[in-house]
């Protein structure tokens, strides 16, 4: 039975991946500083799976703390999610983003190298395709970015690729995924960021519950069917399944490979808002605001490689994603009462 270290494992995507890793028979160790997640997620993962992952409240900036995890466990592979991820915040705080995301990854790789752990699946992003590539984005396209967050992903991809080239036994898989939404069908885990959400779906959900007054739609003058930004929204459970398949693939090879995880089609911001309105049974107020710095008009995946290499195809619809997100919100409200 292989043991997998999941950095950022109590976060939104990380927690869903932990569930599917445990259900697939892996042992799981979580490292998370809880800056944007909660400790009780570990207990919720255990409730869903019947298995409790090991948990360390550790920041990747603490190299000695990371070394201690590798001393305590024989780690066979790593799935690396941990990092700051808000586009707008990265524009306002570039030094913080470069320092945190790059240093954290370098520390993780140092600890891995010292422990002889050769396999890493990296949580990259479609943001590395920048604004000059035509949609759909495929893995052979040149990378760039439109904001500091995106450039940290570009830089981390390069760091990982260079280290894999220098270490012939190393296996690096760069997963470029698109816009995760939805929640686990149990309603126990979902996207629940601390403070004001940076991503669209949890913001929409907080408007639906009355916690926020309206949805801000950043621009309606893009060259898209309804003028709002178009994104490839993928259900987080589909995405988690893709990570398990990617990990299995990574164990059977060496070198670096790059794979998109998305649905292969785009939906607009207004389409998502209307779908969530259907799921929660009420019209949601929104207001058009100026474009957000660093955003692009359209973004969706070419998914041929994921299907050919991993046998992966996303199955959930936008309606499924909104239904499960609303179920998670309702479950949380019931628990709070």
JSON list of C-alpha atoms in Angstrom, two decimals, residues 207-315:
[
{"chain": "A", "resi": 207, "resn": "UNK", "atom": "CA", "xyz": [-25.31, 35.43, -2.26]},
{"chain": "A", "resi": 208, "resn": "UNK", "atom": "CA", "xyz": [-27.82, 32.57, -2.37]},
{"chain": "A", "resi": 209, "resn": "UNK", "atom": "CA", "xyz": [-27.68, 32.28, 1.44]},
{"chain": "A", "resi": 210, "resn": "UNK", "atom": "CA", "xyz": [-27.96, 36.03, 1.95]},
{"chain": "A", "resi": 211, "resn": "UNK", "atom": "CA", "xyz": [-24.45, 36.39, 3.40]},
{"chain": "A", "resi": 212, "resn": "UNK", "atom": "CA", "xyz": [-23.48, 38.67, 0.52]},
{"chain": "A", "resi": 213, "resn": "UNK", "atom": "CA", "xyz": [-25.84, 41.13, -1.21]},
{"chain": "A", "resi": 214, "resn": "UNK", "atom": "CA", "xyz": [-25.05, 40.46, -4.87]},
{"chain": "A", "resi": 215, "resn": "UNK", "atom": "CA", "xyz": [-22.69, 38.78, -7.31]},
{"chain": "A", "resi": 216, "resn": "UNK", "atom": "CA", "xyz": [-20.05, 40.93, -8.98]},
{"chain": "A", "resi": 217, "resn": "UNK", "atom": "CA", "xyz": [-19.73, 40.01, -12.66]},
{"chain": "A", "resi": 218, "resn": "UNK", "atom": "CA", "xyz": [-16.38, 41.33, -13.78]},
{"chain": "A", "resi": 219, "resn": "UNK", "atom": "CA", "xyz": [-17.09, 42.66, -17.28]},
{"chain": "A", "resi": 220, "resn": "UNK", "atom": "CA", "xyz": [-19.84, 42.07, -19.82]},
{"chain": "A", "resi": 221, "resn": "UNK", "atom": "CA", "xyz": [-17.97, 43.42, -22.85]},
{"chain": "A", "resi": 222, "resn": "UNK", "atom": "CA", "xyz": [-15.81, 40.40, -23.72]},
{"chain": "A", "resi": 223, "resn": "UNK", "atom": "CA", "xyz": [-16.05, 38.89, -27.20]},
{"chain": "A", "resi": 224, "resn": "UNK", "atom": "CA", "xyz": [-18.20, 36.00, -25.95]},
{"chain": "A", "resi": 225, "resn": "UNK", "atom": "CA", "xyz": [-21.84, 35.01, -26.60]},
{"chain": "A", "resi": 226, "resn": "UNK", "atom": "CA", "xyz": [-23.24, 37.02, -23.65]},
{"chain": "A", "resi": 227, "resn": "UNK", "atom": "CA", "xyz": [-20.26, 39.31, -23.05]},
{"chain": "A", "resi": 228, "resn": "UNK", "atom": "CA", "xyz": [-19.18, 37.64, -19.81]},
{"chain": "A", "resi": 229, "resn": "UNK", "atom": "CA", "xyz": [-16.10, 35.52, -19.29]},
{"chain": "A", "resi": 230, "resn": "UNK", "atom": "CA", "xyz": [-16.26, 31.90, -20.45]},
{"chain": "A", "resi": 231, "resn": "UNK", "atom": "CA", "xyz": [-14.57, 29.18, -18.40]},
{"chain": "A", "resi": 232, "resn": "UNK", "atom": "CA", "xyz": [-14.28, 25.41, -18.43]},
{"chain": "A", "resi": 233, "resn": "UNK", "atom": "CA", "xyz": [-16.02, 24.44, -15.16]},
{"chain": "A", "resi": 234, "resn": "UNK", "atom": "CA", "xyz": [-15.21, 20.91, -13.98]},
{"chain": "A", "resi": 235, "resn": "UNK", "atom": "CA", "xyz": [-16.80, 19.10, -11.05]},
{"chain": "A", "resi": 236, "resn": "UNK", "atom": "CA", "xyz": [-14.30, 18.76, -8.22]},
{"chain": "A", "resi": 237, "resn": "UNK", "atom": "CA", "xyz": [-15.07, 15.03, -7.90]},
{"chain": "A", "resi": 238, "resn": "UNK", "atom": "CA", "xyz": [-14.27, 14.52, -11.58]},
{"chain": "A", "resi": 239, "resn": "UNK", "atom": "CA", "xyz": [-11.08, 16.47, -11.02]},
{"chain": "A", "resi": 240, "resn": "UNK", "atom": "CA", "xyz": [-10.19, 14.36, -7.98]},
{"chain": "A", "resi": 241, "resn": "UNK", "atom": "CA", "xyz": [-10.68, 11.18, -10.00]},
{"chain": "A", "resi": 242, "resn": "UNK", "atom": "CA", "xyz": [-8.32, 12.62, -12.60]},
{"chain": "A", "resi": 243, "resn": "UNK", "atom": "CA", "xyz": [-5.66, 13.06, -9.90]},
{"chain": "A", "resi": 244, "resn": "UNK", "atom": "CA", "xyz": [-5.90, 9.43, -8.83]},
{"chain": "A", "resi": 245, "resn": "UNK", "atom": "CA", "xyz": [-5.51, 8.31, -12.45]},
{"chain": "A", "resi": 246, "resn": "UNK", "atom": "CA", "xyz": [-2.61, 10.74, -12.87]},
{"chain": "A", "resi": 247, "resn": "UNK", "atom": "CA", "xyz": [-0.85, 9.38, -9.80]},
{"chain": "A", "resi": 248, "resn": "UNK", "atom": "CA", "xyz": [-1.15, 5.82, -11.07]},
{"chain": "A", "resi": 249, "resn": "UNK", "atom": "CA", "xyz": [0.27, 6.96, -14.39]},
{"chain": "A", "resi": 250, "resn": "UNK", "atom": "CA", "xyz": [3.13, 8.82, -12.69]},
{"chain": "A", "resi": 251, "resn": "UNK", "atom": "CA", "xyz": [4.23, 5.72, -10.79]},
{"chain": "A", "resi": 252, "resn": "UNK", "atom": "CA", "xyz": [4.73, 3.88, -14.06]},
{"chain": "A", "resi": 253, "resn": "UNK", "atom": "CA", "xyz": [7.06, 6.35, -15.76]},
{"chain": "A", "resi": 254, "resn": "UNK", "atom": "CA", "xyz": [9.91, 8.83, -15.36]},
{"chain": "A", "resi": 255, "resn": "UNK", "atom": "CA", "xyz": [10.50, 12.34, -16.70]},
{"chain": "A", "resi": 256, "resn": "UNK", "atom": "CA", "xyz": [7.95, 15.16, -17.05]},
{"chain": "A", "resi": 257, "resn": "UNK", "atom": "CA", "xyz": [4.53, 15.05, -18.66]},
{"chain": "A", "resi": 258, "resn": "UNK", "atom": "CA", "xyz": [1.76, 17.65, -18.90]},
{"chain": "A", "resi": 259, "resn": "UNK", "atom": "CA", "xyz": [-1.97, 16.89, -18.98]},
{"chain": "A", "resi": 260, "resn": "UNK", "atom": "CA", "xyz": [-5.06, 19.12, -19.03]},
{"chain": "A", "resi": 261, "resn": "UNK", "atom": "CA", "xyz": [-8.01, 18.24, -16.80]},
{"chain": "A", "resi": 262, "resn": "UNK", "atom": "CA", "xyz": [-11.23, 19.90, -17.92]},
{"chain": "A", "resi": 263, "resn": "UNK", "atom": "CA", "xyz": [-14.53, 19.15, -19.63]},
{"chain": "A", "resi": 264, "resn": "UNK", "atom": "CA", "xyz": [-13.56, 20.44, -23.06]},
{"chain": "A", "resi": 265, "resn": "UNK", "atom": "CA", "xyz": [-16.26, 23.12, -23.28]},
{"chain": "A", "resi": 266, "resn": "UNK", "atom": "CA", "xyz": [-16.90, 26.51, -21.74]},
{"chain": "A", "resi": 267, "resn": "UNK", "atom": "CA", "xyz": [-19.78, 28.13, -19.85]},
{"chain": "A", "resi": 268, "resn": "UNK", "atom": "CA", "xyz": [-20.19, 31.84, -19.22]},
{"chain": "A", "resi": 269, "resn": "UNK", "atom": "CA", "xyz": [-20.42, 33.53, -15.85]},
{"chain": "A", "resi": 270, "resn": "UNK", "atom": "CA", "xyz": [-24.08, 34.31, -16.47]},
{"chain": "A", "resi": 271, "resn": "UNK", "atom": "CA", "xyz": [-24.78, 30.69, -17.44]},
{"chain": "A", "resi": 272, "resn": "UNK", "atom": "CA", "xyz": [-23.30, 29.55, -14.13]},
{"chain": "A", "resi": 273, "resn": "UNK", "atom": "CA", "xyz": [-25.35, 32.11, -12.19]},
{"chain": "A", "resi": 274, "resn": "UNK", "atom": "CA", "xyz": [-28.55, 30.99, -13.93]},
{"chain": "A", "resi": 275, "resn": "UNK", "atom": "CA", "xyz": [-27.73, 27.31, -13.30]},
{"chain": "A", "resi": 276, "resn": "UNK", "atom": "CA", "xyz": [-27.16, 28.02, -9.61]},
{"chain": "A", "resi": 277, "resn": "UNK", "atom": "CA", "xyz": [-30.43, 29.94, -9.48]},
{"chain": "A", "resi": 278, "resn": "UNK", "atom": "CA", "xyz": [-32.16, 26.78, -10.73]},
{"chain": "A", "resi": 279, "resn": "UNK", "atom": "CA", "xyz": [-30.38, 24.66, -8.12]},
{"chain": "A", "resi": 280, "resn": "UNK", "atom": "CA", "xyz": [-31.28, 26.89, -5.16]},
{"chain": "A", "resi": 281, "resn": "UNK", "atom": "CA", "xyz": [-34.76, 27.86, -6.38]},
{"chain": "A", "resi": 282, "resn": "UNK", "atom": "CA", "xyz": [-34.32, 31.64, -6.37]},
{"chain": "A", "resi": 283, "resn": "UNK", "atom": "CA", "xyz": [-33.15, 34.36, -8.69]},
{"chain": "A", "resi": 284, "resn": "UNK", "atom": "CA", "xyz": [-29.74, 35.64, -7.64]},
{"chain": "A", "resi": 285, "resn": "UNK", "atom": "CA", "xyz": [-28.98, 39.38, -7.88]},
{"chain": "A", "resi": 286, "resn": "UNK", "atom": "CA", "xyz": [-25.86, 40.39, -9.75]},
{"chain": "A", "resi": 287, "resn": "UNK", "atom": "CA", "xyz": [-24.22, 43.60, -10.90]},
{"chain": "A", "resi": 288, "resn": "UNK", "atom": "CA", "xyz": [-21.85, 44.20, -13.79]},
{"chain": "A", "resi": 289, "resn": "UNK", "atom": "CA", "xyz": [-18.55, 45.70, -12.66]},
{"chain": "A", "resi": 290, "resn": "UNK", "atom": "CA", "xyz": [-15.35, 46.59, -14.56]},
{"chain": "A", "resi": 291, "resn": "UNK", "atom": "CA", "xyz": [-13.11, 43.82, -15.79]},
{"chain": "A", "resi": 292, "resn": "UNK", "atom": "CA", "xyz": [-10.78, 42.35, -13.19]},
{"chain": "A", "resi": 293, "resn": "UNK", "atom": "CA", "xyz": [-7.02, 42.80, -13.78]},
{"chain": "A", "resi": 294, "resn": "UNK", "atom": "CA", "xyz": [-5.42, 39.68, -15.19]},
{"chain": "A", "resi": 295, "resn": "UNK", "atom": "CA", "xyz": [-8.62, 38.01, -16.47]},
{"chain": "A", "resi": 296, "resn": "UNK", "atom": "CA", "xyz": [-9.03, 36.72, -20.03]},
{"chain": "A", "resi": 297, "resn": "UNK", "atom": "CA", "xyz": [-12.19, 36.34, -22.12]},
{"chain": "A", "resi": 298, "resn": "UNK", "atom": "CA", "xyz": [-12.27, 32.59, -22.79]},
{"chain": "A", "resi": 299, "resn": "UNK", "atom": "CA", "xyz": [-10.60, 29.52, -21.35]},
{"chain": "A", "resi": 300, "resn": "UNK", "atom": "CA", "xyz": [-11.39, 25.88, -21.98]},
{"chain": "A", "resi": 301, "resn": "UNK", "atom": "CA", "xyz": [-9.43, 22.68, -22.38]},
{"chain": "A", "resi": 302, "resn": "UNK", "atom": "CA", "xyz": [-8.43, 20.43, -25.19]},
{"chain": "A", "resi": 303, "resn": "UNK", "atom": "CA", "xyz": [-9.03, 17.13, -23.37]},
{"chain": "A", "resi": 304, "resn": "UNK", "atom": "CA", "xyz": [-7.77, 14.59, -25.94]},
{"chain": "A", "resi": 305, "resn": "UNK", "atom": "CA", "xyz": [-4.54, 13.81, -24.09]},
{"chain": "A", "resi": 306, "resn": "UNK", "atom": "CA", "xyz": [-6.27, 13.18, -20.75]},
{"chain": "A", "resi": 307, "resn": "UNK", "atom": "CA", "xyz": [-8.56, 10.69, -22.45]},
{"chain": "A", "resi": 308, "resn": "UNK", "atom": "CA", "xyz": [-5.78, 8.98, -24.40]},
{"chain": "A", "resi": 309, "resn": "UNK", "atom": "CA", "xyz": [-3.16, 8.83, -21.64]},
{"chain": "A", "resi": 310, "resn": "UNK", "atom": "CA", "xyz": [-5.23, 8.55, -18.45]},
{"chain": "A", "resi": 311, "resn": "UNK", "atom": "CA", "xyz": [-8.54, 7.26, -19.76]},
{"chain": "A", "resi": 312, "resn": "UNK", "atom": "CA", "xyz": [-10.11, 10.33, -18.14]},
{"chain": "A", "resi": 313, "resn": "UNK", "atom": "CA", "xyz": [-13.35, 12.00, -19.20]},
{"chain": "A", "resi": 314, "resn": "UNK", "atom": "CA", "xyz": [-15.26, 14.46, -17.01]},
{"chain": "A", "resi": 315, "resn": "UNK", "atom": "CA", "xyz": [-18.86, 13.34, -16.55]}
]
